[in-house]
XYZ file of C-alpha atoms in Angstrom:
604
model
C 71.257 75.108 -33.566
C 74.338 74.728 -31.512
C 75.025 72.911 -28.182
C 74.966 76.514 -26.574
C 72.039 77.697 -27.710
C 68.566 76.838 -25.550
C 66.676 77.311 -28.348
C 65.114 79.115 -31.734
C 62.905 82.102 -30.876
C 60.989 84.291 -33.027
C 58.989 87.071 -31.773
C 57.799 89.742 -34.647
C 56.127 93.503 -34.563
C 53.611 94.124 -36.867
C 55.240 95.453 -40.172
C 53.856 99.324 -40.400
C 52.424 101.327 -42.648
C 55.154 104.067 -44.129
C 54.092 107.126 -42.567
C 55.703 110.396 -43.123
C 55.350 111.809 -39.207
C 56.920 109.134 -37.604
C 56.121 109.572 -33.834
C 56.810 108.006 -30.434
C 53.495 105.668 -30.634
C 54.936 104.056 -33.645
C 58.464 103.261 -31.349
C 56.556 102.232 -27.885
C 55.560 98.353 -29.741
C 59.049 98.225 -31.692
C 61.035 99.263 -28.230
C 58.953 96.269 -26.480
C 59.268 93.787 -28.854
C 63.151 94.299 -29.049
C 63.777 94.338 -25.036
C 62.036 90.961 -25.251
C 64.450 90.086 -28.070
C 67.208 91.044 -25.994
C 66.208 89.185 -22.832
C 65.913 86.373 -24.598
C 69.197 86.483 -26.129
C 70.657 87.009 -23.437
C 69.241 83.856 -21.782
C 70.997 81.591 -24.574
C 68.437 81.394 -26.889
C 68.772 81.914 -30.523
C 66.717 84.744 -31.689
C 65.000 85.775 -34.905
C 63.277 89.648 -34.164
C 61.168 90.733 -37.385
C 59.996 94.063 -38.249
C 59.100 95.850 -41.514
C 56.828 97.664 -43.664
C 53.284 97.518 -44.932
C 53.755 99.440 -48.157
C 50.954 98.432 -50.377
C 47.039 100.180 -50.024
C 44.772 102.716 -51.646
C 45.811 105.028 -48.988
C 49.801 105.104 -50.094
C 48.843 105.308 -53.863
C 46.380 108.577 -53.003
C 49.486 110.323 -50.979
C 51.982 108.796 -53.855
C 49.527 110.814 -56.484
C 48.835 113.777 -54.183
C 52.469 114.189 -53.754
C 53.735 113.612 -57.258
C 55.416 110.728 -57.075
C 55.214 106.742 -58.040
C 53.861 104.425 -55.359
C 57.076 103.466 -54.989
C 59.268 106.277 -54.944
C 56.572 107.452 -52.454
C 57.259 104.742 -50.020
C 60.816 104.406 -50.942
C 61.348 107.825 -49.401
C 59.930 106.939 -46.159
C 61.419 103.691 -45.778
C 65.174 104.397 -46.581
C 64.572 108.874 -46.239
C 66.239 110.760 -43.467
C 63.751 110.056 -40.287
C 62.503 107.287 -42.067
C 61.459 104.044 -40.969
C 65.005 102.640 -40.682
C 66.293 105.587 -39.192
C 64.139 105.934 -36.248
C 64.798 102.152 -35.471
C 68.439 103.008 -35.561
C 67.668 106.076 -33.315
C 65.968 104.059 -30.839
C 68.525 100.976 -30.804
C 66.321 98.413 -32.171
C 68.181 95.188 -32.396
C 66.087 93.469 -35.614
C 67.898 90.413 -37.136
C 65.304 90.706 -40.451
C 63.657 93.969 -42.079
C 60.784 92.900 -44.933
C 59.123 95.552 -46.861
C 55.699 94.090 -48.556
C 57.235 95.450 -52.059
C 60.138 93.195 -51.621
C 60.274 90.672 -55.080
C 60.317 88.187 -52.865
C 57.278 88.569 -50.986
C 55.212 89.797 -53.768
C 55.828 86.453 -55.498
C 54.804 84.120 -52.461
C 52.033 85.946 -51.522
C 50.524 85.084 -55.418
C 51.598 81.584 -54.944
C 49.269 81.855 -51.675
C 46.524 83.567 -52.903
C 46.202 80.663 -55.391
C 46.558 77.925 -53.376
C 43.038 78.912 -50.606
C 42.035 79.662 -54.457
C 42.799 76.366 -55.337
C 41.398 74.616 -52.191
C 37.850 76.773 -51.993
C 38.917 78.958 -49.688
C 38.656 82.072 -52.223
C 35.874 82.159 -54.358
C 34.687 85.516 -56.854
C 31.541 87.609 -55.993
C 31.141 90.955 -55.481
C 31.309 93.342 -52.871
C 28.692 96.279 -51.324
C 29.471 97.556 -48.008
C 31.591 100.162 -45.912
C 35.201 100.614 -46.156
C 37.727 102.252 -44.094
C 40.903 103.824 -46.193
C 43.119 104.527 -43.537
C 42.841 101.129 -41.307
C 42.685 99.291 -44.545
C 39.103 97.655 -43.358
C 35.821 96.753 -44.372
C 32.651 96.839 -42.530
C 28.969 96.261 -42.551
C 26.612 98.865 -41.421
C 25.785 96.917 -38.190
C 29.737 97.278 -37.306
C 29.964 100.674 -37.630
C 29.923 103.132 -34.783
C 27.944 106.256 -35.336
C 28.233 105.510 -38.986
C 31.923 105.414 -38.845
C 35.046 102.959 -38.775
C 34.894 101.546 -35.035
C 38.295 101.360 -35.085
C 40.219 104.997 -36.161
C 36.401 106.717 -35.465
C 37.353 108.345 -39.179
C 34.813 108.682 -42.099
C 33.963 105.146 -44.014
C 32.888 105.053 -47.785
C 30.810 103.081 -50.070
C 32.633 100.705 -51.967
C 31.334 98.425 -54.730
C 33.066 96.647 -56.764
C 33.912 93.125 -58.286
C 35.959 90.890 -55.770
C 37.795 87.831 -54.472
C 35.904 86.750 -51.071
C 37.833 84.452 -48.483
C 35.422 82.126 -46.645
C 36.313 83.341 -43.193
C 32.531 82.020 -42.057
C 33.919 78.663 -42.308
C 36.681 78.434 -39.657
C 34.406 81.179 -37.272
C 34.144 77.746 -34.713
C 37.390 76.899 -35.058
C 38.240 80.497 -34.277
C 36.055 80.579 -31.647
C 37.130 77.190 -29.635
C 40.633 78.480 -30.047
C 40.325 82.243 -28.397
C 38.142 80.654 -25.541
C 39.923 77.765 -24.621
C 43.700 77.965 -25.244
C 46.057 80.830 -24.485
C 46.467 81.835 -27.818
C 45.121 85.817 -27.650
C 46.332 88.264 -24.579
C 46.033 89.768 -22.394
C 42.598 87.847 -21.636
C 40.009 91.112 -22.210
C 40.749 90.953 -25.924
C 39.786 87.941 -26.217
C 36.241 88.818 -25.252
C 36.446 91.934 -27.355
C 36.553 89.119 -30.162
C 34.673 86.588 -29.793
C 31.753 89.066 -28.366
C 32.509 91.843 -31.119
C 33.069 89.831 -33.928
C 32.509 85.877 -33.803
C 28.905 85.734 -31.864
C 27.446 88.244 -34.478
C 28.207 86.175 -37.275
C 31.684 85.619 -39.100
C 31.258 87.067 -42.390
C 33.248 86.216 -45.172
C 36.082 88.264 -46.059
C 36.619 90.498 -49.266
C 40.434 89.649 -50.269
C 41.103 91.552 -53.194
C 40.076 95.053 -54.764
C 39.654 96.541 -58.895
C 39.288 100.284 -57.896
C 43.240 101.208 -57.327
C 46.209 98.803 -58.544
C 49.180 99.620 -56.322
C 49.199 96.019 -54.612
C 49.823 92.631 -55.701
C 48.476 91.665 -58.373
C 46.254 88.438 -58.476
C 48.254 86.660 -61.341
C 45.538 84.432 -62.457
C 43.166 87.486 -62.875
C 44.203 90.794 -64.114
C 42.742 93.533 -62.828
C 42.702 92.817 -59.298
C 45.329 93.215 -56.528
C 45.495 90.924 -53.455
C 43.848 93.012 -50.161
C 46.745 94.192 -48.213
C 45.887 92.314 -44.528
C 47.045 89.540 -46.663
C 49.819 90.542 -47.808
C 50.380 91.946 -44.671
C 49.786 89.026 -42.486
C 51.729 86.669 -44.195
C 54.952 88.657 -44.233
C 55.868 86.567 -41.081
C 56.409 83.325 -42.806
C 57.827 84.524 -46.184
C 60.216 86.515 -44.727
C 61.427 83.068 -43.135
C 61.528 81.685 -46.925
C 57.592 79.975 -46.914
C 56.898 80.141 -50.706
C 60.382 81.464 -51.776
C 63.830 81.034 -52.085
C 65.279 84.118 -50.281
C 65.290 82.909 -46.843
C 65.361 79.201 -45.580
C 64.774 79.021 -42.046
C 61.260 78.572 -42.055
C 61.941 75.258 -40.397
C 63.740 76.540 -37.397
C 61.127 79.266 -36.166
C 58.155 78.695 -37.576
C 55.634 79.222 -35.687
C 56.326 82.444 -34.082
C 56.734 82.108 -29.976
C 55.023 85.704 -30.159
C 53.345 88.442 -32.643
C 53.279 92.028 -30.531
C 50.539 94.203 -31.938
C 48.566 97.120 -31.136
C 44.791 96.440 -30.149
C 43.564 97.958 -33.236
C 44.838 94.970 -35.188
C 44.114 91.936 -32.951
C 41.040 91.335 -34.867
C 43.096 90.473 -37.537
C 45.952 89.132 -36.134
C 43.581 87.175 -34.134
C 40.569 85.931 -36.513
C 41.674 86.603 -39.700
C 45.360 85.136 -39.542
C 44.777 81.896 -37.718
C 41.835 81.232 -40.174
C 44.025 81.377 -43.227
C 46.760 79.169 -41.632
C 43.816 76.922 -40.912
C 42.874 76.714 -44.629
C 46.814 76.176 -46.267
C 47.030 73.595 -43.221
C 49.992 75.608 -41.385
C 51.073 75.541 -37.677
C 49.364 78.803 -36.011
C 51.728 80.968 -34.012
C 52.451 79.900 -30.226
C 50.462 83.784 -29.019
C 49.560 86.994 -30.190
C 49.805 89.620 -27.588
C 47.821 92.522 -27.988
C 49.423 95.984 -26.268
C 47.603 99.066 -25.384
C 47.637 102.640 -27.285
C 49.993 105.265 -25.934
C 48.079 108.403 -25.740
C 48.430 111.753 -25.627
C 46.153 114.044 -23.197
C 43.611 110.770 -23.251
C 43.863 110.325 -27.308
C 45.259 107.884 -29.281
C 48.331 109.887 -31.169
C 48.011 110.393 -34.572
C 48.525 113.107 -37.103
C 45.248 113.910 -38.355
C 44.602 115.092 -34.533
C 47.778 117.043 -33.897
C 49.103 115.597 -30.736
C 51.801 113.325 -31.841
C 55.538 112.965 -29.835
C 58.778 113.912 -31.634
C 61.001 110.812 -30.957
C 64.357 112.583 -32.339
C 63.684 115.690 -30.187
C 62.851 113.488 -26.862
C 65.845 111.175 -27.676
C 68.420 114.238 -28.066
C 67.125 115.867 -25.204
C 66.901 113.073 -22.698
C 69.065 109.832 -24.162
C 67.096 106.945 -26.059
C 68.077 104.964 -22.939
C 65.607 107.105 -21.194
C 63.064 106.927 -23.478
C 63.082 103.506 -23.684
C 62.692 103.204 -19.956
C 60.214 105.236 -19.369
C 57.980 103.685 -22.253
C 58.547 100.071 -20.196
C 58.859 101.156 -16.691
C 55.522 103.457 -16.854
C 52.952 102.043 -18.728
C 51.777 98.361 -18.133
C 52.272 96.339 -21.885
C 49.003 95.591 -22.300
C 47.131 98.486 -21.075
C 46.709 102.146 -22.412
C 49.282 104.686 -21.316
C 49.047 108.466 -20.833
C 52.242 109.983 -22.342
C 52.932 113.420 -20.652
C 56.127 115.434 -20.737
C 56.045 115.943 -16.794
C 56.128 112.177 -16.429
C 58.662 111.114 -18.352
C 60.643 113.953 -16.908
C 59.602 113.001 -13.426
C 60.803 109.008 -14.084
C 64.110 110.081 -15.352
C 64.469 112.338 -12.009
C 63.506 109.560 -9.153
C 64.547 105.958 -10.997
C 67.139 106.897 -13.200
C 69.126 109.728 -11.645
C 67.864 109.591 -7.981
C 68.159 106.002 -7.688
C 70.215 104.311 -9.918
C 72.400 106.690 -11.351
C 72.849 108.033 -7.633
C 73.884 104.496 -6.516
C 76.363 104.060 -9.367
C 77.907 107.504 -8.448
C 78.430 107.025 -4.742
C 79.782 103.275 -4.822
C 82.070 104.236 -7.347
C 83.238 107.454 -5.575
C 83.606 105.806 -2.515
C 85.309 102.759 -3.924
C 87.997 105.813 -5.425
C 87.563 107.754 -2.115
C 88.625 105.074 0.156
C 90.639 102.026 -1.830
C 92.174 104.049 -4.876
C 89.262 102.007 -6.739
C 90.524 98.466 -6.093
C 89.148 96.455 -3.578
C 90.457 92.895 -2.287
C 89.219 89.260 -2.202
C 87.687 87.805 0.861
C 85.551 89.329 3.675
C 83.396 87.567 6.309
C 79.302 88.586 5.187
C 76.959 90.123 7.716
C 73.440 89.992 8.491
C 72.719 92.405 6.441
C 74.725 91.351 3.621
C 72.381 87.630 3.490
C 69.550 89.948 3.413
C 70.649 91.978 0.592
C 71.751 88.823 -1.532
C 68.809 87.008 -0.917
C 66.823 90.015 -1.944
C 69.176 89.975 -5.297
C 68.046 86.377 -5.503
C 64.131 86.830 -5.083
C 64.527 89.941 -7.492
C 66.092 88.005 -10.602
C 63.184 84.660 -9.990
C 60.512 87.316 -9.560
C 62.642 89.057 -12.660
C 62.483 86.013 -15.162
C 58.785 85.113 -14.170
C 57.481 89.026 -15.412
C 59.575 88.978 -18.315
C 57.729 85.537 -19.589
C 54.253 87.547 -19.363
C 55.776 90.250 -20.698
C 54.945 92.479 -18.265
C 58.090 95.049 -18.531
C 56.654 97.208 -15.733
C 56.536 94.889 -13.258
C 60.229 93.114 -14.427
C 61.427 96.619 -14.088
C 59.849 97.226 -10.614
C 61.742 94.297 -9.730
C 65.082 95.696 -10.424
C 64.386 98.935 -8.453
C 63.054 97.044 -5.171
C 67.057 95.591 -5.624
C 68.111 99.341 -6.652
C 65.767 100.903 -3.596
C 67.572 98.201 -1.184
C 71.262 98.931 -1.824
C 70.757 102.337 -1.858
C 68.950 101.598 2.004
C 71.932 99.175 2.780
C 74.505 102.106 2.401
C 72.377 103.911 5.192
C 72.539 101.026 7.082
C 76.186 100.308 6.615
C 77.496 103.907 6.921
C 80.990 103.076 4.672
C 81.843 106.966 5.794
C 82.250 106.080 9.442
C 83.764 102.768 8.588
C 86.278 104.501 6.594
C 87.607 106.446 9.585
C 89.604 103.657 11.237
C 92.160 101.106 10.295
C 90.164 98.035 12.067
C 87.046 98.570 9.974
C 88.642 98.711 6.798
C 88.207 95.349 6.258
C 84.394 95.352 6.835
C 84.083 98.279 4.383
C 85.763 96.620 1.825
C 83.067 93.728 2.297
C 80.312 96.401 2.522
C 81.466 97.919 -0.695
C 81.859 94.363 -2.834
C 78.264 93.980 -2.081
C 76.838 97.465 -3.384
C 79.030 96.237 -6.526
C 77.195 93.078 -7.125
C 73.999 94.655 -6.299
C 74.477 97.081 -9.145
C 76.198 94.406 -11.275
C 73.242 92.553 -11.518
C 71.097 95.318 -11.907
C 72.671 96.213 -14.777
C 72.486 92.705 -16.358
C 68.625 93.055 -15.500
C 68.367 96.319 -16.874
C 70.304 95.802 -20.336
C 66.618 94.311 -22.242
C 65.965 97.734 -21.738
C 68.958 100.374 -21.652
C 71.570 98.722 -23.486
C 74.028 101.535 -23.314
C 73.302 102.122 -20.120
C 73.881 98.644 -19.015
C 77.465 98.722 -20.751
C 78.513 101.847 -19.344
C 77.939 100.792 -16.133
C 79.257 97.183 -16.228
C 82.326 99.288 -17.542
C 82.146 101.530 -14.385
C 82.577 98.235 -12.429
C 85.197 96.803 -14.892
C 83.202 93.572 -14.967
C 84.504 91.387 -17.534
C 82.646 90.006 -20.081
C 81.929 86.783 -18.775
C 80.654 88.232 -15.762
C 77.939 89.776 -17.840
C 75.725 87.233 -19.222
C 72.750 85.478 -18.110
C 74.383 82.668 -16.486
C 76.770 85.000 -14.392
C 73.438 86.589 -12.830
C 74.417 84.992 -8.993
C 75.003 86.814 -6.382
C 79.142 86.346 -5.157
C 81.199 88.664 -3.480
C 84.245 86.699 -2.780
C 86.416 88.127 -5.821
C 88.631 91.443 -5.496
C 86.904 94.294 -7.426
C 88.481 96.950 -9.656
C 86.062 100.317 -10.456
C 86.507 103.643 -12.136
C 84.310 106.693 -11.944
C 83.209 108.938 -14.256
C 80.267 111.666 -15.225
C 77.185 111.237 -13.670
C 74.929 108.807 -15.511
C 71.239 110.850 -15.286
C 71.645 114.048 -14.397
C 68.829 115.932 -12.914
C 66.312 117.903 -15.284
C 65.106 121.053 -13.982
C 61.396 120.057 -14.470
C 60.161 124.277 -15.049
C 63.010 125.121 -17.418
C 62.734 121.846 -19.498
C 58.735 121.744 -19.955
C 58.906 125.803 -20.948
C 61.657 124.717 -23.838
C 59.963 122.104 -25.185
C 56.785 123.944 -24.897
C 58.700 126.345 -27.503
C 60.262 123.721 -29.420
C 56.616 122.049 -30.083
C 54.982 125.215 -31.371
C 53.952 124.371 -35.468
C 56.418 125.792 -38.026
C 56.138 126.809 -41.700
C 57.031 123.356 -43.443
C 60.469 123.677 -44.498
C 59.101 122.407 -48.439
C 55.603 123.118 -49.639
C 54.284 120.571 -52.022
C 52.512 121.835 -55.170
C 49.216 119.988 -54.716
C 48.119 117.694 -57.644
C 44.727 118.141 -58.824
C 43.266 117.426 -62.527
C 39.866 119.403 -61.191
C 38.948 122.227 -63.252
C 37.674 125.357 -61.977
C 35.752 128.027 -63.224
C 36.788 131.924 -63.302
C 35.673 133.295 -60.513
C 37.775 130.733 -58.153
C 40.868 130.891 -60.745
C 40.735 134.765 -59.548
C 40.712 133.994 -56.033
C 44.005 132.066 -56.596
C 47.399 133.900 -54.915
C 49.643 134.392 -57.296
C 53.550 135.856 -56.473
C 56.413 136.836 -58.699
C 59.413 135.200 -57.284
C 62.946 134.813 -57.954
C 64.681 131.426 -58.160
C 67.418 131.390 -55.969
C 68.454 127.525 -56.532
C 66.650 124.605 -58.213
C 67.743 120.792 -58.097
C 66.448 117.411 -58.579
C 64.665 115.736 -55.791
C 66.203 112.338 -55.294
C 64.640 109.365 -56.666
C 61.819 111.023 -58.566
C 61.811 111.942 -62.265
C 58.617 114.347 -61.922
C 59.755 117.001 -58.588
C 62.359 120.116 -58.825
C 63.155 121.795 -55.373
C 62.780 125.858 -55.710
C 64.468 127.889 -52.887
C 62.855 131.258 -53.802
C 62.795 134.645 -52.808
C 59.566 135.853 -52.838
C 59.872 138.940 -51.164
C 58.836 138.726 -47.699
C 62.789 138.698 -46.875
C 63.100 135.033 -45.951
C 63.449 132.106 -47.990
C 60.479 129.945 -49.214
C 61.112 126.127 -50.268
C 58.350 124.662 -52.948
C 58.165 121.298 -54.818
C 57.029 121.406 -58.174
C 56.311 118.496 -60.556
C 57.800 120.093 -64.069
C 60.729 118.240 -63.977
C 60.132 117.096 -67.478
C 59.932 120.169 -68.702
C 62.936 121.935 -67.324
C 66.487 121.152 -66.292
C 67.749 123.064 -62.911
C 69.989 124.590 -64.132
C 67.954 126.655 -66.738
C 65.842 128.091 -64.272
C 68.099 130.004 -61.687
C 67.982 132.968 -61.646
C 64.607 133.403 -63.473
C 61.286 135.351 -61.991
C 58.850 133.093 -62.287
C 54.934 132.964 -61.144
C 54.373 131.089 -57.863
């Protein structure tokens, strides 16, 4: 660590599971997590920001199968694909220093090493298991857990599973669990900690089925063929391999171990919560410092999600309103912690009154007045006035206030901060009235005071707001021509007794015309024909009467290729017809080269 530094920090989102309708839900955690990142390098400290993928599961080998492909390829495509995983975190800026996918070689190898080692120490012991298991969340329950006979978590169907298993003895730490929830700071906000211990601990801690028989994409249990390692596992412990625990990739497990933070979503503190502290507990391992447990971002009152329709488009909100925008308004709205309503007409409305009424407006009229009535330069010196001390020690009482919101990681309020500075300047130019100041020679020299201080006010704005709008920050700190040292941490302080130079340039936030903009995306948002129609994969047979029902088309191929990185799937652009183009997968790419099939009529 060097002399500079004021220390290691590692703060990590949960890795996520590769979904193929990315939406905005899946970006509010990852946006968080990375302003904190930011903040905290730009305090001095040295950072480590982790985010990845959960890519193992009976869930992504059904869609691999339905879909024709490998496991891998499967998840391959959705990782590294256009509007993939990586490419929405690009889109939205996210500043990760380390990206771990559960099928790296890596991981796969440590989490065997530490699957034998709670085997090793009785931790994991064989049995069998009979209960209630949820597909998509990746859980198990007992019948008592359930809520009207489904998962209480996703509220989706549950089915019986039986089958031989690994069991980790999760009963035996429940007290230890139990004394550290209650009486340390370990779980927030506070209310999940009573969700907890009242949902889950005070019942009775039940041991925990750890590996499965009845699919194989996962890791396998080396010491016992047959049986793959249940993903929370492998899941969980992607925060300390990816630092080099159990492997050779990495080897800064020393510096940031344990975490200063985990961010997840409150459908996985129970596990991020009982479930990972217990297993640290039996390998003996520092826990992490706090897991903080956000809210859901809904939509119209429901949690989004694809199965009900209502999820956000991240690339069309970003191209339509900046990704500075969006990240505001996902950090200025909705309290971290709490659930948060996304609607259209309030993210439209935030970008209208705090980005372009009153900060963008600011930046516009202190630079156009600097032009208007110095030529953009303004010189050193300048008694201060009353109302000067007020607005600096307001800039003063914004950045402690600032700094103490930031540490609770309450984004909303940190940003509220800023705009009581914002809301001020923009009052002190009422106050100050540079337009009648500018109309005679002996007042110059008080304007030029007046307009030093609406610079620093929006200089350190801008340093306050760059956790959050990073582009934004830079493009005004260039408005101001603020060198770089002047925009760091340190150089926060409020001073006014330097000569400024500014520029001007486009307005920053334009105003949306709320009618016009809701009525396009309105039309942009109705469904559409998928662009590709996978052939379904079925090995069901059916009888003659439903083989007649079938809907069979002669069609012409137009143009066939490979898809990339799978050996089974041609893409067919065909004309069937109807006068526009239809797009089909098909898996007979063993069968047939491209090539030999344009051109053909086929059956579709």
């Amino acid at each position: 660590m060097c002399k500079q530094c004021k220390g290691n920090y590692y703060i990590t989102t949960p890795i996520y599971y590769p979904s193929s309708n990315l939406h905005i839900g899946h970006a509010y955690c990852t946006v968080a997590t990375d302003a904190m990142a930011r903040y905290k390098r730009l305090q001095g400290y040295n950072v480590k920001f982790l985010t990845g993928t959960d890519e193992h599961g009976q869930k992504i080998e059904d869609k691999a199968k339905e879909a024709g492909l490998t496991p891998q390829q499967f998840v391959d495509n959705i990782v590294l694909g256009e509007r993939g995983v990586l490419d929405l975190w690009k889109l939205m800026n996210i500043s990760y220093d380390r990206f771990i996918r559960t099928t790296d070689d890596y991981h796969v190898a440590a989490i065997q090493k530490i699957f034998k080692k709670m085997y090793d120490n009785g931790d994991i012991y064989k049995g069998a298991y009979r209960g209630k298991y949820c597909k998509p969340c990746e859980s198990f329950w007992t019948e008592s857990q359930l809520k009207d006979g489904k998962c209480p978590d996703c509220g989706r169907e549950v089915m019986d599973a039986e089958e031989e298993a690994y069991f980790f003895r999760l009963s035996k730490y429940a007290d230890r669990i139990q004394d550290l929830l209650e009486n340390t700071d370990f779980l927030e906000p506070r209310s999940r900690v009573n969700e907890m211990v009242n949902n889950f601990i005070k019942p009775g801690l039940e041991d925990l089925c750890v590996s499965r028989t009845s699919f194989t994409w996962g890791v396998p249990v080396d010491f016992d063929p047959g049986h793959v390692v249940y993903v929370w596992i492998d899941a969980l412990f992607n925060y300390m391999t990816a630092l080099g625990f159990e492997n050779d990739k990495y080897d800064d497990l020393k510096d940031f171990w344990p975490a200063d933070v985990h961010f997840v979503g409150k459908e996985i503190v129970r596990f991020h919560s009982i479930i990972w502290p217990a297993m640290l507990m039996s390998l003996d391992l520092p826990l992490p410092k706090k897991v903080y447990g956000h809210g859901w971002l809904n939509f119209n009152g429901e949690k989004m999600s694809k199965s009900r329709g209502n999820v956000v488009d991240p690339y069309l909100l970003s191209e339509r309103f900046g990704v500075d925008a969006l990240r505001f308004f996902l950090l200025r709205t909705f309290p971290f912690g709490s659930d948060g309503n996304f609607t259209n007409e309030l993210l439209i409305n935030t970008i209208n009154v705090d980005l372009a009424n009153v900060l963008g407006n600011l930046v516009s009229r202190t630079t156009a007045m600097n032009q208007k009535y110095f030529g953009g330069v303004l010189a050193e010196g300048g008694e201060a006035a009353e109302l000067d001390n007020e607005l600096k020690a307001l800039a003063e009482d914004v950045v402690a206030n600032y700094e103490k919101q930031m540490d609770k990681f309450q984004f909303s309020n940190a940003l509220a901060e800023v705009f009581r500075l914002l809301d001020r300047a923009n009052k002190y130019i009422d106050e100050t009235t540079p337009w009648i100041l500018a109309k005679s020679e002996d007042t110059k020299p008080r304007l030029n005071t007046v307009m030093k201080n609406l610079c620093e006010a929006i200089r350190i704005s801008a340093i306050l707001i760059c956790p959050f709008m990073p582009d934004s920050s830079k493009a005004i700190l260039d408005l101001l021509q603020v060198a770089e040292a002047d925009r760091v941490w340190d150089a926060r302080n409020y001073r006014v007794d330097t000569a400024w130079t500014t520029s001007t340039g486009a307005a920053l936030f334009p105003r949306i015309d709320m009618e016009k903009e809701l009525a396009a995306l309105e039309e942009l948002s109705k469904p559409a024909k998928p662009a590709i129609e996978i052939e379904p994969y079925s090995e069901e047979k059916v009888d003659f009467d439903t083989f007649c029902k079938s809907d069979f088309r002669a069609v012409k191929v137009k143009d066939c290729k490979n898809v990339k990185k799978s050996d089974k799937l041609l893409q067919f652009t065909l004309d069937d017809g109807t006068g526009v183009d239809r797009q089909i997968l098909s898996g007979i790419a063993k069968f047939y080269k491209p090539e030999e099939l344009i051109g053909k009529t086929l059956v579709a």
